[in-house]
Amino acid sequence: MISTRGRYALRVMIDLAQQNNDGYVPLKEIAARQEISEKYLESILKMLVKGKILTGLRGKGGGYRLNKAPEEYTVTEILELTEESLAPVSCLENDAEPCSRASECRTLGMWKGLDQLIRNYFDNITLADLIR
């Protein structure tokens, strides 16, 4: 399940893309438009800045802006920064220990297939697609 953090991150990225300028957009403005508390929004924005998909600038005239064109961001890229995992089962998470039952697991192939479907689906949706 995608958390509010992931859903709000997508909303924020869309909001920034729709501002259509090269300047920085203040956190207060984004929070007001998206009806997200400033404190919660700040924690999401920090993740996105740390992941290098946004740039943040403090002080007067500061705020946040996209680092790339909307066409260059995928939903996968955004969600992977905000969600702990997109894997449908714990054994497919990036840092999962190898499962001792993997060789006899009758459902592993199914879970791998679902994981690939999810990733392929989100990989093929860009921020620009969501704006349209």
PDB file of C-alpha atoms in Angstrom:
ATOM      1  CA  MET A   1       0.000   0.000   0.000  1.00  0.00           C
ATOM      2  CA  ILE A   2       1.319   3.431  -0.928  1.00  0.00           C
ATOM      3  CA  SER A   3       1.410   5.690   2.144  1.00  0.00           C
ATOM      4  CA  THR A   4       0.230   9.291   2.405  1.00  0.00           C
ATOM      5  CA  ARG A   5       3.902  10.242   2.219  1.00  0.00           C
ATOM      6  CA  GLY A   6       4.168   8.759  -1.283  1.00  0.00           C
ATOM      7  CA  ARG A   7       0.821  10.126  -2.437  1.00  0.00           C
ATOM      8  CA  TYR A   8       1.621  13.605  -1.118  1.00  0.00           C
ATOM      9  CA  ALA A   9       5.073  13.498  -2.734  1.00  0.00           C
ATOM     10  CA  LEU A  10       3.404  12.923  -6.100  1.00  0.00           C
ATOM     11  CA  ARG A  11       0.986  15.802  -5.463  1.00  0.00           C
ATOM     12  CA  VAL A  12       3.859  18.112  -4.506  1.00  0.00           C
ATOM     13  CA  MET A  13       5.887  17.183  -7.575  1.00  0.00           C
ATOM     14  CA  ILE A  14       2.853  17.844  -9.797  1.00  0.00           C
ATOM     15  CA  ASP A  15       2.276  21.162  -8.028  1.00  0.00           C
ATOM     16  CA  LEU A  16       5.875  22.259  -8.590  1.00  0.00           C
ATOM     17  CA  ALA A  17       5.767  21.195 -12.235  1.00  0.00           C
ATOM     18  CA  GLN A  18       2.572  23.172 -12.777  1.00  0.00           C
ATOM     19  CA  GLN A  19       4.140  26.371 -11.433  1.00  0.00           C
ATOM     20  CA  ASN A  20       5.980  26.472 -14.745  1.00  0.00           C
ATOM     21  CA  ASN A  21       8.745  28.856 -13.719  1.00  0.00           C
ATOM     22  CA  ASP A  22      12.441  28.685 -12.992  1.00  0.00           C
ATOM     23  CA  GLY A  23      12.055  30.219  -9.536  1.00  0.00           C
ATOM     24  CA  TYR A  24      11.642  28.613  -6.161  1.00  0.00           C
ATOM     25  CA  VAL A  25       8.166  27.907  -4.795  1.00  0.00           C
ATOM     26  CA  PRO A  26       7.739  28.570  -1.056  1.00  0.00           C
ATOM     27  CA  LEU A  27       6.698  25.680   1.175  1.00  0.00           C
ATOM     28  CA  LYS A  28       3.774  27.748   2.525  1.00  0.00           C
ATOM     29  CA  GLU A  29       2.305  28.131  -0.961  1.00  0.00           C
ATOM     30  CA  ILE A  30       2.584  24.435  -1.748  1.00  0.00           C
ATOM     31  CA  ALA A  31       1.097  23.485   1.624  1.00  0.00           C
ATOM     32  CA  ALA A  32      -1.843  25.858   1.125  1.00  0.00           C
ATOM     33  CA  ARG A  33      -2.623  24.650  -2.411  1.00  0.00           C
ATOM     34  CA  GLN A  34      -2.308  20.989  -1.504  1.00  0.00           C
ATOM     35  CA  GLU A  35      -3.925  21.285   1.940  1.00  0.00           C
ATOM     36  CA  ILE A  36      -1.023  19.504   3.624  1.00  0.00           C
ATOM     37  CA  SER A  37       0.369  20.609   6.974  1.00  0.00           C
ATOM     38  CA  GLU A  38       3.613  22.542   6.581  1.00  0.00           C
ATOM     39  CA  LYS A  39       5.409  20.330   9.095  1.00  0.00           C
ATOM     40  CA  TYR A  40       4.481  17.092   7.305  1.00  0.00           C
ATOM     41  CA  LEU A  41       5.177  18.633   3.916  1.00  0.00           C
ATOM     42  CA  GLU A  42       8.616  19.753   5.073  1.00  0.00           C
ATOM     43  CA  SER A  43       9.543  16.160   5.980  1.00  0.00           C
ATOM     44  CA  ILE A  44       8.473  14.978   2.517  1.00  0.00           C
ATOM     45  CA  LEU A  45      10.353  17.773   0.774  1.00  0.00           C
ATOM     46  CA  LYS A  46      13.507  16.925   2.734  1.00  0.00           C
ATOM     47  CA  MET A  47      13.333  13.354   1.371  1.00  0.00           C
ATOM     48  CA  LEU A  48      12.948  14.645  -2.171  1.00  0.00           C
ATOM     49  CA  VAL A  49      15.855  17.082  -1.772  1.00  0.00           C
ATOM     50  CA  LYS A  50      18.041  14.383  -0.222  1.00  0.00           C
ATOM     51  CA  GLY A  51      17.160  12.150  -3.187  1.00  0.00           C
ATOM     52  CA  LYS A  52      18.271  14.961  -5.505  1.00  0.00           C
ATOM     53  CA  ILE A  53      15.022  15.272  -7.406  1.00  0.00           C
ATOM     54  CA  LEU A  54      14.297  18.710  -5.935  1.00  0.00           C
ATOM     55  CA  THR A  55      16.472  21.646  -4.949  1.00  0.00           C
ATOM     56  CA  GLY A  56      15.661  23.613  -1.843  1.00  0.00           C
ATOM     57  CA  LEU A  57      16.785  27.159  -1.063  1.00  0.00           C
ATOM     58  CA  ARG A  58      16.462  28.760   2.373  1.00  0.00           C
ATOM     59  CA  GLY A  59      15.742  32.394   3.111  1.00  0.00           C
ATOM     60  CA  LYS A  60      13.968  35.174   1.287  1.00  0.00           C
ATOM     61  CA  GLY A  61      13.063  34.106  -2.230  1.00  0.00           C
ATOM     62  CA  GLY A  62      13.651  30.503  -1.227  1.00  0.00           C
ATOM     63  CA  GLY A  63      11.547  27.426  -1.585  1.00  0.00           C
ATOM     64  CA  TYR A  64      11.695  24.356  -3.791  1.00  0.00           C
ATOM     65  CA  ARG A  65      12.010  23.614  -7.485  1.00  0.00           C
ATOM     66  CA  LEU A  66      12.349  20.605  -9.769  1.00  0.00           C
ATOM     67  CA  ASN A  67      15.830  19.605 -10.906  1.00  0.00           C
ATOM     68  CA  LYS A  68      14.616  18.213 -14.239  1.00  0.00           C
ATOM     69  CA  ALA A  69      11.796  18.602 -16.716  1.00  0.00           C
ATOM     70  CA  PRO A  70       8.526  16.854 -15.739  1.00  0.00           C
ATOM     71  CA  GLU A  71       9.016  14.390 -18.615  1.00  0.00           C
ATOM     72  CA  GLU A  72      12.201  13.128 -16.959  1.00  0.00           C
ATOM     73  CA  TYR A  73      10.624  12.020 -13.662  1.00  0.00           C
ATOM     74  CA  THR A  74       8.915   8.652 -13.303  1.00  0.00           C
ATOM     75  CA  VAL A  75       6.424   7.699 -10.629  1.00  0.00           C
ATOM     76  CA  THR A  76       8.817   4.890  -9.632  1.00  0.00           C
ATOM     77  CA  GLU A  77      11.610   7.373  -8.966  1.00  0.00           C
ATOM     78  CA  ILE A  78       9.403   9.510  -6.719  1.00  0.00           C
ATOM     79  CA  LEU A  79       7.797   6.640  -4.813  1.00  0.00           C
ATOM     80  CA  GLU A  80      11.090   4.837  -4.216  1.00  0.00           C
ATOM     81  CA  LEU A  81      12.327   7.904  -2.328  1.00  0.00           C
ATOM     82  CA  THR A  82       9.290   8.188  -0.094  1.00  0.00           C
ATOM     83  CA  GLU A  83       8.174   4.602   0.440  1.00  0.00           C
ATOM     84  CA  GLU A  84      10.230   2.045   2.302  1.00  0.00           C
ATOM     85  CA  SER A  85       9.600  -0.400  -0.519  1.00  0.00           C
ATOM     86  CA  LEU A  86       7.397  -1.008  -3.531  1.00  0.00           C
ATOM     87  CA  ALA A  87       7.890  -4.773  -3.244  1.00  0.00           C
ATOM     88  CA  PRO A  88       4.654  -6.752  -2.805  1.00  0.00           C
ATOM     89  CA  VAL A  89       6.310  -9.157  -0.321  1.00  0.00           C
ATOM     90  CA  SER A  90       9.199  -8.689   2.106  1.00  0.00           C
ATOM     91  CA  CYS A  91      11.461 -11.263   0.464  1.00  0.00           C
ATOM     92  CA  LEU A  92      11.677  -9.063  -2.663  1.00  0.00           C
ATOM     93  CA  GLU A  93      12.746  -5.896  -0.855  1.00  0.00           C
ATOM     94  CA  ASN A  94      16.138  -4.538  -1.890  1.00  0.00           C
ATOM     95  CA  ASP A  95      17.843  -5.311   1.416  1.00  0.00           C
ATOM     96  CA  ALA A  96      16.074  -8.631   2.105  1.00  0.00           C
ATOM     97  CA  GLU A  97      18.087 -11.565   3.336  1.00  0.00           C
ATOM     98  CA  PRO A  98      17.953 -14.531   0.960  1.00  0.00           C
ATOM     99  CA  CYS A  99      15.012 -16.728   1.894  1.00  0.00           C
ATOM    100  CA  SER A 100      15.900 -20.254   2.924  1.00  0.00           C
ATOM    101  CA  ARG A 101      12.690 -21.482   1.278  1.00  0.00           C
ATOM    102  CA  ALA A 102      13.193 -19.691  -2.067  1.00  0.00           C
ATOM    103  CA  SER A 103      14.154 -22.856  -3.954  1.00  0.00           C
ATOM    104  CA  GLU A 104      10.933 -24.611  -2.908  1.00  0.00           C
ATOM    105  CA  CYS A 105       8.611 -21.595  -2.801  1.00  0.00           C
ATOM    106  CA  ARG A 106       5.688 -22.178  -5.131  1.00  0.00           C
ATOM    107  CA  THR A 107       4.591 -18.518  -4.996  1.00  0.00           C
ATOM    108  CA  LEU A 108       7.936 -16.731  -5.498  1.00  0.00           C
ATOM    109  CA  GLY A 109       7.541 -16.544  -9.283  1.00  0.00           C
ATOM    110  CA  MET A 110       4.103 -15.023  -8.898  1.00  0.00           C
ATOM    111  CA  TRP A 111       5.390 -12.372  -6.460  1.00  0.00           C
ATOM    112  CA  LYS A 112       8.315 -11.581  -8.765  1.00  0.00           C
ATOM    113  CA  GLY A 113       5.873 -11.172 -11.640  1.00  0.00           C
ATOM    114  CA  LEU A 114       3.690  -8.803  -9.620  1.00  0.00           C
ATOM    115  CA  ASP A 115       6.756  -6.823  -8.547  1.00  0.00           C
ATOM    116  CA  GLN A 116       7.785  -6.467 -12.200  1.00  0.00           C
ATOM    117  CA  LEU A 117       4.270  -5.402 -13.236  1.00  0.00           C
ATOM    118  CA  ILE A 118       4.206  -2.702 -10.552  1.00  0.00           C
ATOM    119  CA  ARG A 119       7.632  -1.387 -11.525  1.00  0.00           C
ATOM    120  CA  ASN A 120       6.914  -1.470 -15.259  1.00  0.00           C
ATOM    121  CA  TYR A 121       3.611   0.319 -14.714  1.00  0.00           C
ATOM    122  CA  PHE A 122       5.112   3.113 -12.590  1.00  0.00           C
ATOM    123  CA  ASP A 123       8.229   3.347 -14.788  1.00  0.00           C
ATOM    124  CA  ASN A 124       5.998   4.221 -17.737  1.00  0.00           C
ATOM    125  CA  ILE A 125       4.194   7.113 -16.054  1.00  0.00           C
ATOM    126  CA  THR A 126       6.006  10.431 -15.913  1.00  0.00           C
ATOM    127  CA  LEU A 127       5.257  13.560 -13.960  1.00  0.00           C
ATOM    128  CA  ALA A 128       4.282  15.171 -17.274  1.00  0.00           C
ATOM    129  CA  ASP A 129       1.743  12.361 -17.833  1.00  0.00           C
ATOM    130  CA  LEU A 130       0.142  13.087 -14.461  1.00  0.00           C
ATOM    131  CA  ILE A 131      -0.142  16.785 -15.289  1.00  0.00           C
ATOM    132  CA  ARG A 132      -1.976  15.964 -18.497  1.00  0.00           C
TER     133      ARG A 132
END
